[in-house]
């Protein structure tokens, strides 16, 4: 069985071996997501996440390596959840390719406009935008 919560981790990090470990890892992922969306990535510390989720920083280091590894795991998990309901197998005996593509785009649109998804995209894109803006200021003006 494909489990995105277990599989989305840094290569050097451990996979949870028990149900309690799986639940702890998921609690950290969900708590960190909530805090990152509420306060922004830079404003949230590992202590904040542990206080919100319970447990210890040891679990974060064990399952994610560090804060960046945790954020990467969150992105992997959310991507998996986001596309799960969008990407449905094409069945040519039931629908035309055109209708399938239209329905896929409609499902994508309905997902992308949900406030939670918009907020997460902003969380991911905001730092990238700063890098692009900073690097473009180094370009000669024409």
PDB file of C-alpha atoms in Angstrom:
ATOM      1  CA  UNK A   1       0.000   0.000   0.000  1.00  0.00           C
ATOM      2  CA  UNK A   2       1.275   3.481  -0.918  1.00  0.00           C
ATOM      3  CA  UNK A   3       1.357   5.725   2.164  1.00  0.00           C
ATOM      4  CA  UNK A   4       2.466   9.312   1.424  1.00  0.00           C
ATOM      5  CA  UNK A   5       2.847  10.103   5.135  1.00  0.00           C
ATOM      6  CA  UNK A   6       5.387   7.317   5.550  1.00  0.00           C
ATOM      7  CA  UNK A   7       7.139   7.854   2.239  1.00  0.00           C
ATOM      8  CA  UNK A   8       7.545  11.616   2.350  1.00  0.00           C
ATOM      9  CA  UNK A   9      10.731  11.924   4.361  1.00  0.00           C
ATOM     10  CA  UNK A  10      14.340  12.848   4.012  1.00  0.00           C
ATOM     11  CA  UNK A  11      16.456   9.867   2.909  1.00  0.00           C
ATOM     12  CA  UNK A  12      18.502   9.735   6.126  1.00  0.00           C
ATOM     13  CA  UNK A  13      15.452   9.898   8.371  1.00  0.00           C
ATOM     14  CA  UNK A  14      13.727   6.945   9.933  1.00  0.00           C
ATOM     15  CA  UNK A  15      10.313   5.676   8.962  1.00  0.00           C
ATOM     16  CA  UNK A  16       8.025   5.174  11.920  1.00  0.00           C
ATOM     17  CA  UNK A  17       7.861   1.487  12.840  1.00  0.00           C
ATOM     18  CA  UNK A  18       4.825   1.565  15.126  1.00  0.00           C
ATOM     19  CA  UNK A  19       1.305   2.904  14.927  1.00  0.00           C
ATOM     20  CA  UNK A  20       2.220   5.411  17.630  1.00  0.00           C
ATOM     21  CA  UNK A  21       5.223   6.536  15.568  1.00  0.00           C
ATOM     22  CA  UNK A  22       3.059   6.959  12.479  1.00  0.00           C
ATOM     23  CA  UNK A  23       0.549   9.002  14.484  1.00  0.00           C
ATOM     24  CA  UNK A  24       3.346  11.107  16.034  1.00  0.00           C
ATOM     25  CA  UNK A  25       4.857  11.848  12.607  1.00  0.00           C
ATOM     26  CA  UNK A  26       1.485  12.826  11.171  1.00  0.00           C
ATOM     27  CA  UNK A  27       0.727  15.027  14.195  1.00  0.00           C
ATOM     28  CA  UNK A  28       4.021  16.854  13.664  1.00  0.00           C
ATOM     29  CA  UNK A  29       3.291  17.290   9.939  1.00  0.00           C
ATOM     30  CA  UNK A  30      -0.205  18.647  10.567  1.00  0.00           C
ATOM     31  CA  UNK A  31       0.804  20.893  13.464  1.00  0.00           C
ATOM     32  CA  UNK A  32       3.744  22.334  11.563  1.00  0.00           C
ATOM     33  CA  UNK A  33       1.507  22.946   8.538  1.00  0.00           C
ATOM     34  CA  UNK A  34      -1.027  24.797  10.668  1.00  0.00           C
ATOM     35  CA  UNK A  35       1.649  26.941  12.317  1.00  0.00           C
ATOM     36  CA  UNK A  36       3.469  27.687   9.049  1.00  0.00           C
ATOM     37  CA  UNK A  37       0.197  28.802   7.460  1.00  0.00           C
ATOM     38  CA  UNK A  38      -0.708  30.910  10.478  1.00  0.00           C
ATOM     39  CA  UNK A  39       2.653  32.563  11.203  1.00  0.00           C
ATOM     40  CA  UNK A  40       4.908  31.895   8.223  1.00  0.00           C
ATOM     41  CA  UNK A  41       7.821  29.485   7.947  1.00  0.00           C
ATOM     42  CA  UNK A  42      10.497  31.796   9.358  1.00  0.00           C
ATOM     43  CA  UNK A  43       8.398  32.780  12.390  1.00  0.00           C
ATOM     44  CA  UNK A  44       7.873  29.188  13.565  1.00  0.00           C
ATOM     45  CA  UNK A  45      10.490  27.373  15.632  1.00  0.00           C
ATOM     46  CA  UNK A  46      10.822  23.653  16.264  1.00  0.00           C
ATOM     47  CA  UNK A  47       9.839  24.385  19.876  1.00  0.00           C
ATOM     48  CA  UNK A  48       6.615  25.994  18.624  1.00  0.00           C
ATOM     49  CA  UNK A  49       5.820  22.868  16.622  1.00  0.00           C
ATOM     50  CA  UNK A  50       6.572  20.536  19.532  1.00  0.00           C
ATOM     51  CA  UNK A  51       4.476  22.651  21.923  1.00  0.00           C
ATOM     52  CA  UNK A  52       1.593  22.585  19.456  1.00  0.00           C
ATOM     53  CA  UNK A  53       1.793  18.892  18.534  1.00  0.00           C
ATOM     54  CA  UNK A  54       3.190  17.441  21.749  1.00  0.00           C
ATOM     55  CA  UNK A  55       6.187  15.159  21.837  1.00  0.00           C
ATOM     56  CA  UNK A  56       9.791  16.270  21.526  1.00  0.00           C
ATOM     57  CA  UNK A  57      12.259  17.777  19.083  1.00  0.00           C
ATOM     58  CA  UNK A  58      13.905  14.362  19.011  1.00  0.00           C
ATOM     59  CA  UNK A  59      10.929  13.112  16.975  1.00  0.00           C
ATOM     60  CA  UNK A  60      11.350  15.937  14.464  1.00  0.00           C
ATOM     61  CA  UNK A  61      15.046  15.136  14.035  1.00  0.00           C
ATOM     62  CA  UNK A  62      14.310  11.401  13.875  1.00  0.00           C
ATOM     63  CA  UNK A  63      11.571  11.595  11.232  1.00  0.00           C
ATOM     64  CA  UNK A  64      12.531  14.738   9.300  1.00  0.00           C
ATOM     65  CA  UNK A  65      16.160  15.619  10.031  1.00  0.00           C
ATOM     66  CA  UNK A  66      15.496  19.329  10.621  1.00  0.00           C
ATOM     67  CA  UNK A  67      12.981  22.104   9.966  1.00  0.00           C
ATOM     68  CA  UNK A  68      13.716  22.126   6.226  1.00  0.00           C
ATOM     69  CA  UNK A  69      13.216  18.361   6.077  1.00  0.00           C
ATOM     70  CA  UNK A  70       9.903  18.771   7.886  1.00  0.00           C
ATOM     71  CA  UNK A  71       8.802  21.425   5.389  1.00  0.00           C
ATOM     72  CA  UNK A  72       9.837  19.196   2.483  1.00  0.00           C
ATOM     73  CA  UNK A  73       7.801  16.342   3.972  1.00  0.00           C
ATOM     74  CA  UNK A  74       4.822  18.683   4.350  1.00  0.00           C
ATOM     75  CA  UNK A  75       5.107  19.681   0.678  1.00  0.00           C
ATOM     76  CA  UNK A  76       5.315  16.015  -0.375  1.00  0.00           C
ATOM     77  CA  UNK A  77       2.333  15.072   1.799  1.00  0.00           C
ATOM     78  CA  UNK A  78       0.181  17.983   0.647  1.00  0.00           C
ATOM     79  CA  UNK A  79       1.055  17.355  -3.009  1.00  0.00           C
ATOM     80  CA  UNK A  80       0.013  13.729  -2.645  1.00  0.00           C
ATOM     81  CA  UNK A  81      -3.268  14.664  -0.952  1.00  0.00           C
ATOM     82  CA  UNK A  82      -3.948  17.507  -3.399  1.00  0.00           C
ATOM     83  CA  UNK A  83      -3.566  15.412  -6.548  1.00  0.00           C
ATOM     84  CA  UNK A  84      -5.189  12.242  -5.193  1.00  0.00           C
ATOM     85  CA  UNK A  85      -8.687  13.372  -6.182  1.00  0.00           C
ATOM     86  CA  UNK A  86      -7.609  15.228  -9.315  1.00  0.00           C
ATOM     87  CA  UNK A  87      -5.640  12.536 -11.105  1.00  0.00           C
ATOM     88  CA  UNK A  88      -8.133   9.799 -11.851  1.00  0.00           C
ATOM     89  CA  UNK A  89      -7.222   7.112 -14.361  1.00  0.00           C
ATOM     90  CA  UNK A  90      -8.494   7.658 -17.882  1.00  0.00           C
ATOM     91  CA  UNK A  91     -11.002   5.007 -18.948  1.00  0.00           C
ATOM     92  CA  UNK A  92     -11.610   5.377 -22.701  1.00  0.00           C
ATOM     93  CA  UNK A  93     -14.568   2.997 -22.624  1.00  0.00           C
ATOM     94  CA  UNK A  94     -16.421   5.397 -20.285  1.00  0.00           C
ATOM     95  CA  UNK A  95     -15.498   8.859 -21.585  1.00  0.00           C
ATOM     96  CA  UNK A  96     -13.770  10.658 -24.419  1.00  0.00           C
ATOM     97  CA  UNK A  97     -10.278  12.060 -23.942  1.00  0.00           C
ATOM     98  CA  UNK A  98     -11.636  15.590 -24.368  1.00  0.00           C
ATOM     99  CA  UNK A  99     -14.249  15.107 -21.604  1.00  0.00           C
ATOM    100  CA  UNK A 100     -11.668  13.439 -19.361  1.00  0.00           C
ATOM    101  CA  UNK A 101      -9.265  16.369 -19.744  1.00  0.00           C
ATOM    102  CA  UNK A 102     -12.022  18.904 -19.151  1.00  0.00           C
ATOM    103  CA  UNK A 103     -13.149  17.105 -15.979  1.00  0.00           C
ATOM    104  CA  UNK A 104      -9.544  16.869 -14.773  1.00  0.00           C
ATOM    105  CA  UNK A 105      -9.073  20.618 -15.247  1.00  0.00           C
ATOM    106  CA  UNK A 106     -12.364  21.328 -13.448  1.00  0.00           C
ATOM    107  CA  UNK A 107     -11.266  19.153 -10.500  1.00  0.00           C
ATOM    108  CA  UNK A 108      -7.895  20.947 -10.467  1.00  0.00           C
ATOM    109  CA  UNK A 109      -9.567  24.359 -10.517  1.00  0.00           C
ATOM    110  CA  UNK A 110     -11.955  23.422  -7.686  1.00  0.00           C
ATOM    111  CA  UNK A 111      -8.997  22.290  -5.569  1.00  0.00           C
ATOM    112  CA  UNK A 112      -6.685  25.208  -6.345  1.00  0.00           C
ATOM    113  CA  UNK A 113      -9.240  27.878  -5.358  1.00  0.00           C
ATOM    114  CA  UNK A 114      -9.834  26.445  -1.878  1.00  0.00           C
ATOM    115  CA  UNK A 115      -8.527  28.932   0.715  1.00  0.00           C
ATOM    116  CA  UNK A 116      -6.274  26.357   2.411  1.00  0.00           C
ATOM    117  CA  UNK A 117      -4.553  25.528  -0.878  1.00  0.00           C
ATOM    118  CA  UNK A 118      -4.164  29.203  -1.785  1.00  0.00           C
ATOM    119  CA  UNK A 119      -2.582  29.896   1.610  1.00  0.00           C
ATOM    120  CA  UNK A 120      -0.154  27.007   1.232  1.00  0.00           C
ATOM    121  CA  UNK A 121       0.851  28.075  -2.278  1.00  0.00           C
ATOM    122  CA  UNK A 122       1.563  31.559  -0.934  1.00  0.00           C
ATOM    123  CA  UNK A 123       3.684  30.027   1.823  1.00  0.00           C
ATOM    124  CA  UNK A 124       5.740  28.143  -0.755  1.00  0.00           C
ATOM    125  CA  UNK A 125       5.895  30.854  -3.428  1.00  0.00           C
ATOM    126  CA  UNK A 126       6.603  33.910  -1.238  1.00  0.00           C
ATOM    127  CA  UNK A 127      10.263  32.986  -0.512  1.00  0.00           C
ATOM    128  CA  UNK A 128      10.798  32.108  -4.171  1.00  0.00           C
ATOM    129  CA  UNK A 129       9.432  35.459  -5.250  1.00  0.00           C
ATOM    130  CA  UNK A 130      11.901  37.228  -2.949  1.00  0.00           C
ATOM    131  CA  UNK A 131      14.789  35.307  -4.540  1.00  0.00           C
ATOM    132  CA  UNK A 132      13.600  36.143  -8.059  1.00  0.00           C
ATOM    133  CA  UNK A 133      13.153  39.819  -7.194  1.00  0.00           C
ATOM    134  CA  UNK A 134      16.554  39.968  -5.520  1.00  0.00           C
ATOM    135  CA  UNK A 135      18.274  38.263  -8.425  1.00  0.00           C
ATOM    136  CA  UNK A 136      16.509  40.430 -10.998  1.00  0.00           C
ATOM    137  CA  UNK A 137      17.866  43.560  -9.295  1.00  0.00           C
ATOM    138  CA  UNK A 138      21.327  42.326 -10.290  1.00  0.00           C
ATOM    139  CA  UNK A 139      20.373  42.351 -13.958  1.00  0.00           C
ATOM    140  CA  UNK A 140      21.330  45.359 -16.076  1.00  0.00           C
ATOM    141  CA  UNK A 141      18.435  47.682 -16.843  1.00  0.00           C
ATOM    142  CA  UNK A 142      17.737  48.109 -20.561  1.00  0.00           C
TER     143      UNK A 142
END
